[in-house]
Tab-separated table of C-alpha atoms and ligand atoms in Angstrom:
chain	number	residue	atom	x	y	z
A	1	MET	CA	0.002	-0.001	0.001
A	2	PRO	CA	1.557	3.333	-0.987
A	3	ILE	CA	1.988	5.930	1.695
A	4	ASP	CA	-0.725	8.526	1.260
A	5	GLN	CA	0.054	12.198	0.946
A	6	ASP	CA	-1.300	13.080	4.371
A	7	THR	CA	0.961	10.539	6.071
A	8	LEU	CA	3.990	11.960	4.255
A	9	GLU	CA	2.977	15.425	5.337
A	10	ALA	CA	2.636	14.248	8.923
A	11	LEU	CA	6.232	13.005	8.846
A	12	GLN	CA	7.371	16.329	7.406
A	13	LEU	CA	5.268	18.289	9.868
A	14	ALA	CA	6.954	16.442	12.749
A	15	ALA	CA	10.414	17.126	11.289
A	16	ARG	CA	9.581	20.807	10.784
A	17	ALA	CA	8.071	21.215	14.229
A	18	GLY	CA	11.031	19.496	15.843
A	19	SER	CA	13.486	21.682	13.955
A	20	ASP	CA	11.499	24.851	14.767
A	21	TYR	CA	11.430	23.891	18.403
A	22	ARG	CA	15.193	23.542	18.516
A	23	GLN	CA	15.612	26.860	16.718
A	24	ARG	CA	13.219	28.534	19.161
A	25	THR	CA	14.983	27.198	22.196
A	26	VAL	CA	18.551	27.552	21.011
A	27	ASP	CA	19.171	30.485	23.306
A	28	ALA	CA	16.232	29.802	25.538
A	29	ALA	CA	16.316	30.124	29.137
A	30	THR	CA	13.910	27.676	30.605
A	31	THR	CA	10.593	27.949	28.892
A	32	PRO	CA	7.974	28.448	31.544
A	33	VAL	CA	5.997	25.210	31.375
A	34	ASP	CA	2.437	24.294	32.078
A	35	SER	CA	1.926	22.085	35.052
A	36	TYR	CA	1.367	18.376	34.794
A	37	ALA	CA	-2.299	18.936	35.709
A	38	GLN	CA	-2.765	21.485	32.929
A	39	VAL	CA	-1.234	19.230	30.303
A	40	LEU	CA	-3.129	16.212	31.593
A	41	ALA	CA	-6.367	18.161	31.273
A	42	ARG	CA	-5.549	18.856	27.621
A	43	PHE	CA	-4.842	15.188	26.865
A	44	ALA	CA	-7.344	13.409	29.082
A	45	GLU	CA	-10.263	12.055	27.087
A	46	PRO	CA	-11.830	8.660	26.471
A	47	VAL	CA	-10.321	6.226	23.981
A	48	PRO	CA	-11.184	7.623	20.542
A	49	GLU	CA	-13.832	5.456	18.928
A	50	THR	CA	-12.576	6.076	15.419
A	51	GLY	CA	-9.203	6.652	13.850
A	52	GLY	CA	-7.843	9.999	12.743
A	53	VAL	CA	-5.939	11.819	10.052
A	54	PRO	CA	-2.125	11.795	10.500
A	55	THR	CA	-1.478	15.530	9.997
A	56	GLU	CA	-4.302	16.418	12.367
A	57	ILE	CA	-3.052	13.971	14.986
A	58	ILE	CA	0.494	15.342	14.869
A	59	ALA	CA	-0.658	18.983	14.836
A	60	ASP	CA	-2.896	18.246	17.784
A	61	LEU	CA	-0.075	16.487	19.638
A	62	ILE	CA	2.126	19.545	19.203
A	63	ALA	CA	-0.626	21.917	20.333
A	64	ARG	CA	-1.452	19.912	23.421
A	65	ALA	CA	2.115	19.094	24.473
A	66	ASP	CA	3.895	22.321	23.618
A	67	GLY	CA	3.298	24.245	26.851
A	68	GLY	CA	4.494	21.243	28.822
A	69	ILE	CA	7.835	20.860	27.091
A	70	ARG	CA	10.658	21.968	29.368
A	71	ALA	CA	13.681	23.406	27.555
A	72	MET	CA	16.032	20.677	28.747
A	73	THR	CA	17.984	21.038	25.533
A	74	GLY	CA	18.598	24.734	26.167
A	75	PRO	CA	21.859	26.205	27.404
A	76	ARG	CA	20.744	27.149	30.906
A	77	PHE	CA	19.171	23.947	32.093
A	78	PHE	CA	21.106	22.893	35.187
A	79	GLY	CA	18.338	20.964	36.923
A	80	TRP	CA	19.558	17.397	36.671
A	81	VAL	CA	22.422	15.667	34.901
A	82	ILE	CA	20.869	15.847	31.484
A	83	GLY	CA	22.631	16.234	28.146
A	84	SER	CA	21.375	18.448	25.356
A	85	SER	CA	19.909	15.808	22.997
A	86	HIS	CA	22.212	17.197	20.326
A	87	PRO	CA	20.459	17.849	16.968
A	88	THR	CA	22.743	15.456	15.099
A	89	GLY	CA	21.839	12.686	17.514
A	90	VAL	CA	18.187	13.648	17.220
A	91	ALA	CA	18.330	13.491	13.410
A	92	ALA	CA	19.835	9.991	13.634
A	93	ASP	CA	17.183	9.099	16.170
A	94	TRP	CA	14.391	10.248	13.846
A	95	LEU	CA	15.793	7.898	11.221
A	96	THR	CA	16.000	5.162	13.843
A	97	SER	CA	12.255	5.465	14.360
A	98	ALA	CA	11.530	5.761	10.659
A	99	TRP	CA	13.615	2.693	9.887
A	100	GLY	CA	11.789	0.850	12.644
A	101	GLN	CA	14.588	-1.610	13.322
A	102	ASN	CA	14.394	-4.073	16.163
A	103	ALA	CA	18.053	-4.380	17.185
A	104	ALA	CA	17.593	-7.915	18.487
A	105	ASN	CA	19.761	-9.829	16.058
A	106	VAL	CA	22.110	-9.466	13.131
A	107	VAL	CA	19.855	-11.189	10.626
A	108	ALA	CA	16.845	-9.027	11.440
A	109	ALA	CA	18.716	-5.740	11.657
A	110	PRO	CA	22.217	-5.939	10.184
A	111	ALA	CA	22.859	-2.189	10.058
A	112	ALA	CA	21.612	-1.547	13.595
A	113	CYS	CA	23.743	-4.377	14.953
A	114	ALA	CA	26.844	-3.473	12.937
A	115	VAL	CA	26.698	0.171	14.050
A	116	GLU	CA	26.266	-0.935	17.639
A	117	ALA	CA	29.371	-3.127	17.350
A	118	VAL	CA	31.372	-0.161	16.099
A	119	VAL	CA	30.013	2.158	18.794
A	120	ALA	CA	30.884	-0.416	21.466
A	121	GLY	CA	34.528	-0.292	20.359
A	122	TRP	CA	34.526	3.503	20.095
A	123	VAL	CA	33.222	3.927	23.641
A	124	LEU	CA	35.936	1.666	25.081
A	125	ASP	CA	38.482	3.696	23.139
A	126	LEU	CA	37.116	7.120	24.198
A	127	LEU	CA	36.915	6.135	27.851
A	128	ASP	CA	40.151	4.144	27.668
A	129	LEU	CA	38.634	1.043	29.205
A	130	PRO	CA	39.963	-2.500	28.606
A	131	ARG	CA	39.422	-3.158	24.921
A	132	GLU	CA	38.438	-6.791	25.494
A	133	SER	CA	35.322	-5.656	27.416
A	134	SER	CA	31.867	-6.364	26.043
A	135	VAL	CA	29.344	-3.562	25.788
A	136	GLY	CA	25.570	-3.749	26.040
A	137	VAL	CA	23.593	-0.829	24.640
A	138	VAL	CA	20.710	-0.233	27.033
A	139	SER	CA	18.278	2.480	28.019
A	140	GLY	CA	19.966	4.202	30.967
A	141	ALA	CA	22.526	3.883	33.713
A	142	THR	CA	19.971	2.285	36.000
A	143	VAL	CA	19.727	-0.633	33.605
A	144	ALA	CA	23.424	-0.538	32.690
A	145	ASN	CA	24.386	-0.903	36.335
A	146	THR	CA	21.872	-3.693	36.781
A	147	VAL	CA	23.187	-5.590	33.762
A	148	CYS	CA	26.748	-5.261	35.075
A	149	LEU	CA	25.711	-6.358	38.552
A	150	ALA	CA	23.936	-9.380	37.068
A	151	ALA	CA	27.225	-10.369	35.427
A	152	ALA	CA	29.008	-9.739	38.735
A	153	ARG	CA	26.496	-11.836	40.660
A	154	GLY	CA	26.869	-14.744	38.254
A	155	GLU	CA	30.650	-14.658	38.196
A	156	VAL	CA	31.307	-14.368	41.937
A	157	LEU	CA	28.901	-17.256	42.517
A	158	ARG	CA	30.411	-19.302	39.697
A	159	ARG	CA	33.799	-18.945	41.423
A	160	ALA	CA	32.115	-20.319	44.561
A	161	GLY	CA	30.821	-23.304	42.592
A	162	TRP	CA	27.253	-22.082	42.110
A	163	ASP	CA	25.398	-21.532	38.822
A	164	VAL	CA	22.975	-18.708	39.569
A	165	GLU	CA	21.782	-18.493	35.973
A	166	ALA	CA	20.547	-22.096	36.215
A	167	ASP	CA	19.725	-22.491	39.882
A	168	GLY	CA	18.786	-19.028	41.090
A	169	LEU	CA	19.656	-17.567	44.446
A	170	PHE	CA	17.845	-20.001	46.745
A	171	GLY	CA	20.503	-22.005	48.561
A	172	ALA	CA	23.344	-20.083	46.914
A	173	PRO	CA	26.440	-19.050	48.871
A	174	GLU	CA	25.878	-15.625	50.362
A	175	ILE	CA	27.188	-12.669	48.381
A	176	THR	CA	28.544	-9.700	50.305
A	177	VAL	CA	27.845	-6.383	48.622
A	178	MET	CA	29.856	-3.359	49.711
A	179	ILE	CA	28.874	0.065	48.440
A	180	GLY	CA	29.864	3.662	49.127
A	181	ALA	CA	27.491	5.421	51.515
A	182	ASP	CA	26.799	8.130	48.909
A	183	ALA	CA	25.972	5.853	45.978
A	184	HIS	CA	23.162	6.780	43.601
A	185	ALA	CA	19.644	5.662	44.508
A	186	THR	CA	19.226	3.702	41.280
A	187	VAL	CA	22.073	1.318	42.136
A	188	PHE	CA	20.025	0.175	45.114
A	189	SER	CA	17.155	-0.431	42.689
A	190	GLY	CA	19.473	-2.681	40.687
A	191	LEU	CA	20.359	-4.602	43.824
A	192	ARG	CA	16.648	-5.041	44.509
A	193	TYR	CA	15.922	-6.321	40.996
A	194	LEU	CA	18.735	-8.887	41.320
A	195	GLY	CA	17.613	-10.315	44.643
A	196	LEU	CA	20.689	-8.910	46.363
A	197	GLY	CA	18.632	-6.595	48.528
A	198	ALA	CA	18.917	-2.841	48.841
A	199	LYS	CA	19.389	-3.035	52.605
A	200	ARG	CA	21.503	-6.170	52.763
A	201	VAL	CA	24.658	-4.240	51.916
A	202	ILE	CA	27.655	-3.021	53.831
A	203	GLU	CA	27.930	0.719	53.425
A	204	ILE	CA	31.494	1.966	53.182
A	205	ALA	CA	32.142	5.297	54.834
A	206	THR	CA	32.698	8.340	52.629
A	207	ASP	CA	34.432	11.677	53.075
A	208	SER	CA	32.647	15.013	53.327
A	209	LEU	CA	32.054	15.105	49.553
A	210	GLY	CA	30.956	11.496	49.156
A	211	ARG	CA	34.180	9.735	48.141
A	212	MET	CA	34.491	6.175	49.386
A	213	LEU	CA	37.185	5.877	52.067
A	214	ALA	CA	39.590	3.206	50.897
A	215	SER	CA	40.731	2.780	54.517
A	216	ASP	CA	37.220	1.783	55.603
A	217	LEU	CA	36.923	-0.614	52.667
A	218	ALA	CA	40.306	-2.149	53.573
A	219	GLU	CA	39.181	-2.639	57.157
A	220	ARG	CA	35.914	-4.295	56.133
A	221	LEU	CA	37.693	-6.560	53.717
A	222	GLU	CA	40.116	-7.777	56.364
A	223	SER	CA	37.421	-9.858	58.015
A	224	HIS	CA	35.649	-10.763	54.786
A	225	SER	CA	35.470	-14.112	53.031
A	226	GLY	CA	33.269	-15.520	50.281
A	227	PRO	CA	31.664	-14.071	47.135
A	228	LEU	CA	32.056	-10.304	47.046
A	229	ILE	CA	30.823	-7.393	44.931
A	230	VAL	CA	32.070	-3.868	45.620
A	231	ILE	CA	30.252	-0.948	44.007
A	232	ALA	CA	32.072	2.331	43.509
A	233	GLN	CA	31.142	5.414	41.533
A	234	ALA	CA	32.596	7.974	39.157
A	235	GLY	CA	30.660	11.188	39.689
A	236	GLN	CA	28.648	11.578	42.872
A	237	ILE	CA	25.252	13.011	41.975
A	238	ASN	CA	25.520	16.084	44.233
A	239	THR	CA	29.252	16.790	44.352
A	240	GLY	CA	30.603	15.156	41.180
A	241	VAL	CA	33.507	13.509	43.013
A	242	SER	CA	34.772	10.042	42.121
A	243	ASP	CA	35.960	7.256	44.364
A	244	PRO	CA	39.718	6.557	44.647
A	245	PHE	CA	39.740	3.650	42.210
A	246	ALA	CA	43.502	3.247	42.197
A	247	GLN	CA	43.339	2.432	45.909
A	248	ILE	CA	40.072	0.510	45.848
A	249	ALA	CA	40.655	-1.781	42.866
A	250	PRO	CA	43.729	-3.644	44.258
A	251	LEU	CA	41.896	-4.206	47.550
A	252	VAL	CA	38.928	-5.756	45.784
A	253	ARG	CA	41.131	-7.860	43.561
A	254	LYS	CA	43.085	-9.172	46.542
A	255	ALA	CA	39.810	-10.101	48.228
A	256	GLY	CA	38.763	-12.024	45.093
A	257	GLY	CA	35.806	-9.688	44.525
A	258	TRP	CA	34.219	-7.941	41.561
A	259	LEU	CA	34.477	-4.155	41.363
A	260	HIS	CA	31.658	-2.353	39.585
A	261	VAL	CA	31.707	1.376	38.832
A	262	ASP	CA	28.564	3.429	38.400
A	263	GLY	CA	29.934	6.082	36.069
A	264	ALA	CA	26.669	7.449	34.694
A	265	PHE	CA	28.277	10.790	33.906
A	266	GLY	CA	31.573	10.980	35.821
A	267	LEU	CA	33.260	8.302	33.711
A	268	TRP	CA	33.418	10.822	30.859
A	269	ALA	CA	36.200	12.638	32.717
A	270	ALA	CA	38.315	9.824	31.267
A	271	ALA	CA	37.741	11.242	27.786
A	272	SER	CA	39.752	14.351	28.648
A	273	SER	CA	43.504	14.123	29.217
A	274	LYS	CA	43.150	17.191	31.437
A	275	HIS	CA	40.631	15.549	33.771
A	276	ARG	CA	41.376	11.849	33.442
A	277	HIS	CA	43.255	11.932	36.754
A	278	LEU	CA	39.876	12.371	38.476
A	279	VAL	CA	39.072	8.746	37.640
A	280	ALA	CA	42.592	7.372	37.810
A	281	GLY	CA	42.600	3.607	38.142
A	282	VAL	CA	38.986	3.229	36.973
A	283	GLU	CA	40.123	0.916	34.185
A	284	GLN	CA	41.089	-1.639	36.841
A	285	ALA	CA	37.427	-2.309	37.653
A	286	ASP	CA	35.482	-5.300	36.329
A	287	SER	CA	32.452	-3.447	35.005
A	288	TRP	CA	31.155	0.045	34.346
A	289	GLY	CA	27.784	1.621	33.633
A	290	THR	CA	27.662	4.950	31.816
A	291	ASP	CA	25.139	7.040	29.940
A	292	GLY	CA	25.048	8.387	26.416
A	293	HIS	CA	22.167	10.720	27.215
A	294	LYS	CA	24.212	12.602	29.766
A	295	TRP	CA	27.671	13.696	28.724
A	296	LEU	CA	27.666	12.235	25.210
A	297	GLN	CA	24.584	14.411	24.453
A	298	THR	CA	22.654	11.638	22.713
A	299	PRO	CA	18.877	11.986	22.710
A	300	TYR	CA	16.998	9.953	25.270
A	301	ASP	CA	17.644	7.237	25.791
A	302	GLY	CA	20.930	5.358	25.598
A	303	SER	CA	23.501	3.910	27.916
A	304	PHE	CA	26.379	1.425	28.035
A	305	ALA	CA	26.762	-1.669	30.224
A	306	ILE	CA	30.465	-2.508	29.986
A	307	VAL	CA	31.897	-5.759	31.361
A	308	ARG	CA	35.548	-6.805	31.232
A	309	ASP	CA	34.724	-10.527	31.331
A	310	GLU	CA	32.648	-11.045	28.219
A	311	ALA	CA	31.778	-14.618	29.169
A	312	ALA	CA	30.280	-13.470	32.475
A	313	HIS	CA	28.326	-10.773	30.643
A	314	ARG	CA	26.961	-13.283	28.156
A	315	ARG	CA	26.111	-15.895	30.785
A	316	ALA	CA	24.039	-13.290	32.616
A	317	MET	CA	22.201	-11.883	29.604
A	318	SER	CA	22.052	-14.276	26.627
A	319	ILE	CA	18.668	-15.138	25.187
A	320	THR	CA	18.370	-18.107	22.842
A	321	ALA	CA	15.419	-19.685	21.078
A	322	SER	CA	15.171	-21.844	17.991
A	323	TYR	CA	13.316	-19.161	16.050
A	324	LEU	CA	15.948	-16.518	16.828
A	325	PRO	CA	18.906	-16.607	14.463
A	326	GLY	CA	22.125	-16.687	16.465
A	327	ALA	CA	25.175	-14.688	15.433
A	328	ALA	CA	28.056	-16.332	13.585
A	329	PRO	CA	31.347	-16.460	15.525
A	330	SER	CA	32.573	-13.376	13.653
A	331	GLU	CA	29.387	-11.455	14.461
A	332	ARG	CA	28.474	-9.623	17.644
A	333	ASP	CA	25.116	-10.745	18.958
A	334	PRO	CA	23.708	-7.561	20.556
A	335	THR	CA	21.151	-9.420	22.643
A	336	SER	CA	23.853	-11.238	24.613
A	337	TYR	CA	24.687	-8.089	26.531
A	338	VAL	CA	21.314	-6.553	27.407
A	339	MET	CA	18.124	-7.441	29.253
A	340	GLU	CA	15.710	-6.857	26.421
A	341	LEU	CA	15.049	-8.914	23.314
A	342	SER	CA	13.135	-6.334	21.293
A	343	ARG	CA	15.066	-3.128	21.483
A	344	ARG	CA	15.365	0.305	19.924
A	345	ALA	CA	18.407	0.653	17.641
A	346	ARG	CA	20.116	3.192	19.873
A	347	GLY	CA	23.456	2.642	18.190
A	348	PHE	CA	22.571	4.960	15.301
A	349	ALA	CA	22.239	8.068	17.494
A	350	MET	CA	25.344	7.103	19.462
A	351	TRP	CA	27.332	6.616	16.298
A	352	ALA	CA	26.134	9.997	14.993
A	353	MET	CA	27.083	11.785	18.209
A	354	ILE	CA	30.572	10.321	18.340
A	355	ARG	CA	30.985	11.259	14.663
A	356	GLN	CA	29.676	14.745	15.431
A	357	LEU	CA	32.092	15.422	18.289
A	358	GLY	CA	35.056	13.210	17.625
A	359	ARG	CA	37.571	12.432	20.336
A	360	THR	CA	38.707	16.056	20.596
A	361	GLY	CA	35.138	17.365	20.627
A	362	VAL	CA	34.130	15.076	23.496
A	363	ALA	CA	37.175	16.168	25.485
A	364	ALA	CA	36.586	19.856	24.703
A	365	MET	CA	32.943	19.606	25.784
A	366	VAL	CA	33.808	17.911	29.081
A	367	GLU	CA	36.501	20.504	29.698
A	368	GLN	CA	34.209	23.423	28.863
A	369	ASP	CA	31.412	22.136	31.117
A	370	ILE	CA	33.846	21.701	34.004
A	371	ALA	CA	35.303	25.173	33.453
A	372	VAL	CA	31.800	26.677	33.343
A	373	ALA	CA	30.808	24.811	36.512
A	374	GLN	CA	33.898	26.093	38.307
A	375	ALA	CA	33.343	29.679	37.135
A	376	MET	CA	29.686	29.518	38.152
A	377	ALA	CA	30.602	28.108	41.549
A	378	ALA	CA	33.124	30.899	42.092
A	379	GLY	CA	30.536	33.462	40.964
A	380	MET	CA	27.906	32.143	43.343
A	381	ALA	CA	30.410	31.878	46.201
A	382	ALA	CA	31.005	35.602	45.805
A	383	ILE	CA	27.320	36.412	46.374
A	384	GLU	CA	26.942	37.863	49.836
A	385	GLY	CA	25.059	35.437	52.057
A	386	ALA	CA	25.617	32.461	49.747
A	387	GLU	CA	27.690	29.488	50.831
A	388	LEU	CA	29.395	27.269	48.268
A	389	ILE	CA	29.597	23.756	49.679
A	390	ALA	CA	32.743	22.967	47.715
A	391	MET	CA	34.495	24.105	44.553
A	392	PRO	CA	33.594	21.460	41.938
A	393	GLU	CA	36.282	19.247	40.493
A	394	LEU	CA	33.786	18.028	37.902
A	395	ASN	CA	30.418	19.456	36.800
A	396	GLN	CA	28.253	19.307	39.929
A	397	PHE	CA	28.152	21.765	42.803
A	398	MET	CA	25.906	22.982	45.610
A	399	VAL	CA	25.129	26.325	47.201
A	400	ARG	CA	23.127	27.341	50.263
A	401	PHE	CA	21.557	30.711	50.957
A	402	GLY	CA	21.308	32.385	54.323
A	403	ASP	CA	21.338	29.881	57.084
A	404	SER	CA	18.125	27.983	56.612
A	405	ASP	CA	16.604	25.390	54.321
A	406	ASP	CA	13.629	27.694	53.813
A	407	LEU	CA	15.753	30.510	52.394
A	408	THR	CA	17.521	28.126	50.022
A	409	ARG	CA	14.169	26.711	48.919
A	410	ALA	CA	12.845	30.245	48.404
A	411	VAL	CA	15.807	31.164	46.187
A	412	LEU	CA	15.314	28.006	44.156
A	413	ALA	CA	11.629	28.757	43.670
A	414	GLN	CA	12.462	32.329	42.648
A	415	VAL	CA	15.103	31.187	40.148
A	416	GLN	CA	12.614	28.771	38.615
A	417	GLU	CA	9.913	31.448	38.483
A	418	ASP	CA	12.226	34.006	36.889
A	419	ALA	CA	12.986	31.345	34.246
A	420	VAL	CA	16.377	32.661	33.185
A	421	ALA	CA	17.841	29.320	34.156
A	422	PHE	CA	16.487	26.103	35.624
A	423	ILE	CA	18.210	24.809	38.749
A	424	GLY	CA	17.025	22.130	41.156
A	425	GLY	CA	17.527	21.331	44.806
A	426	SER	CA	18.749	18.431	46.873
A	427	GLU	CA	19.523	17.444	50.403
A	428	TRP	CA	23.157	17.169	51.396
A	429	ARG	CA	24.358	16.143	54.839
A	430	GLY	CA	20.963	17.008	56.303
A	431	GLN	CA	20.625	20.448	54.725
A	432	TRP	CA	18.722	21.703	51.697
A	433	VAL	CA	20.926	22.987	48.864
A	434	MET	CA	20.682	24.440	45.386
A	435	ARG	CA	22.322	21.831	43.165
A	436	VAL	CA	23.809	22.816	39.824
A	437	SER	CA	24.566	20.260	37.065
A	438	VAL	CA	26.502	21.466	34.033
A	439	CYS	CA	26.224	18.695	31.456
A	440	SER	CA	25.253	20.306	28.171
A	441	ILE	CA	27.296	21.121	25.106
A	442	ALA	CA	24.956	24.077	24.611
A	443	THR	CA	26.101	25.802	27.807
A	444	THR	CA	28.667	28.560	27.257
A	445	PRO	CA	30.668	30.609	29.772
A	446	GLU	CA	28.240	33.473	29.038
A	447	ASP	CA	25.314	31.228	30.055
A	448	GLY	CA	27.184	30.595	33.283
A	449	ARG	CA	27.539	34.337	33.935
A	450	ILE	CA	23.887	35.042	33.079
A	451	THR	CA	22.860	32.297	35.487
A	452	VAL	CA	25.007	33.608	38.337
A	453	ASP	CA	23.367	37.035	37.837
A	454	ALA	CA	19.930	35.397	37.851
A	455	VAL	CA	20.695	33.583	41.084
A	456	ARG	CA	21.999	36.772	42.687
A	457	ALA	CA	18.842	38.621	41.604
A	458	ALA	CA	16.618	35.848	42.965
A	459	TRP	CA	18.437	35.908	46.305
A	460	GLU	CA	18.028	39.696	46.492
A	461	LYS	CA	14.288	39.353	45.868
A	462	VAL	CA	14.025	36.752	48.607
A	463	ARG	CA	15.951	38.973	51.014
A	464	ALA	CA	13.870	42.031	50.105
A	465	ARG	CA	10.713	40.084	51.042
A	466	GLY	CA	12.299	39.637	54.486
B	1	PLP	C1	25.591	8.521	39.360
B	1	PLP	C2	24.322	8.116	38.672
B	1	PLP	N1	24.005	6.807	38.588
B	1	PLP	C3	22.885	6.382	37.978
B	1	PLP	C4	21.993	7.266	37.435
B	1	PLP	C5	20.767	6.760	36.755
B	1	PLP	O1	20.896	7.002	35.379
B	1	PLP	P1	19.678	6.881	34.372
B	1	PLP	O2	18.734	7.971	34.767
B	1	PLP	O3	20.283	7.070	33.039
B	1	PLP	O4	19.060	5.537	34.536
B	1	PLP	C6	22.271	8.640	37.504
B	1	PLP	C7	21.318	9.626	36.964
B	1	PLP	O5	21.465	10.823	37.107
B	1	PLP	C8	23.472	9.063	38.123
B	1	PLP	O6	23.791	10.357	38.167
């Protein structure tokens, strides 16, 4: 059946509207957005009884959604660790949808699988991780960490003579999980999914900024025996600091354990020769989870589950069935490294972004974001009555205003209302803070300066109210 004219126009309308949106928001502050309730009211209606006309559906989607689209791709979005969904990645992603590939196997989707194989190698190269590692292309760091921890669980039990993939966890030797006290919430979700328990962990003490204390880990390991997984991180969500991998990794190895690193964004410091020291020794770990949709600027969503021991990765994840064509020995079977069978062909957007930036572009972006974060932090520290929690070594920092949580909350609300920049809050060591994440290629030093001025103005308004 030929594609009718209206359907073609709907595709073009979407492309035009998407391009216009990016043009409109290229220098945007944060677009003031409608609330969830307002947007829900525009969408909420019973299941349509009859079908519709493509152009009308797409035009209606744009009209109803528009006010609820936050300018996350804009240059002054500092709310969470979110990349810019770079237009080149978006264009590749549009094609990904249009091509409609299910990246499950090489026979079904040769291009999707081939590109993914290339991207897997490129990522190991950019981050300078062991080249023999296998890479699963998944949706986000939550899943990437979970995939890696599944491989870890299988391997540490295999060494203890137990086949968890076949026999499950009932009756298995106990696994000890040690994790830094300031690990990301989603890692605990991964532990829950894997039957390892979010609470059944030993928390390793951290310093004032959230770095794991190698001395505490060493002490805990002294009395340890049996299967062991240690979870470290590159890039603490509030402070951006990374654990001392060069000290941690030999301890874990000596104890016969598996070291996993949640490097959702912080691992990208490795792509810059100037900042690689921040994650020194990270390549000694056994597995790493990291996002494309953060510092690689790919559109949502895309992430990498990287495991040094390919066999452990495959044992944990492989899916086989007679109707599914397996890969030849020379081919990379993408399904062996991820949880899903049917899967979006995320490799296209990742390939496009790495082509767009190149090795030097990735490094320059990381370096610029860190420089902007440091300049912004210095600028905010100079505001009278503001307290910088610590000068960032990476892209994350925190500021408090006055001496109460309420004042800090009021400044945050004012910044969001003024809509020059979007910044979020967090709790750190029992106190409410403004938390700034600089993770976009769109953010320039000038955006940093404009944002510092906006924060100063918001604080003055709050003070003037008394
Ligand atoms: C350190 C860290 N780990 C894990 C995650 C979860 O990543 P995702 O949202 O891609 O699943 C994040 C998200 O910000 C993070 O910063």
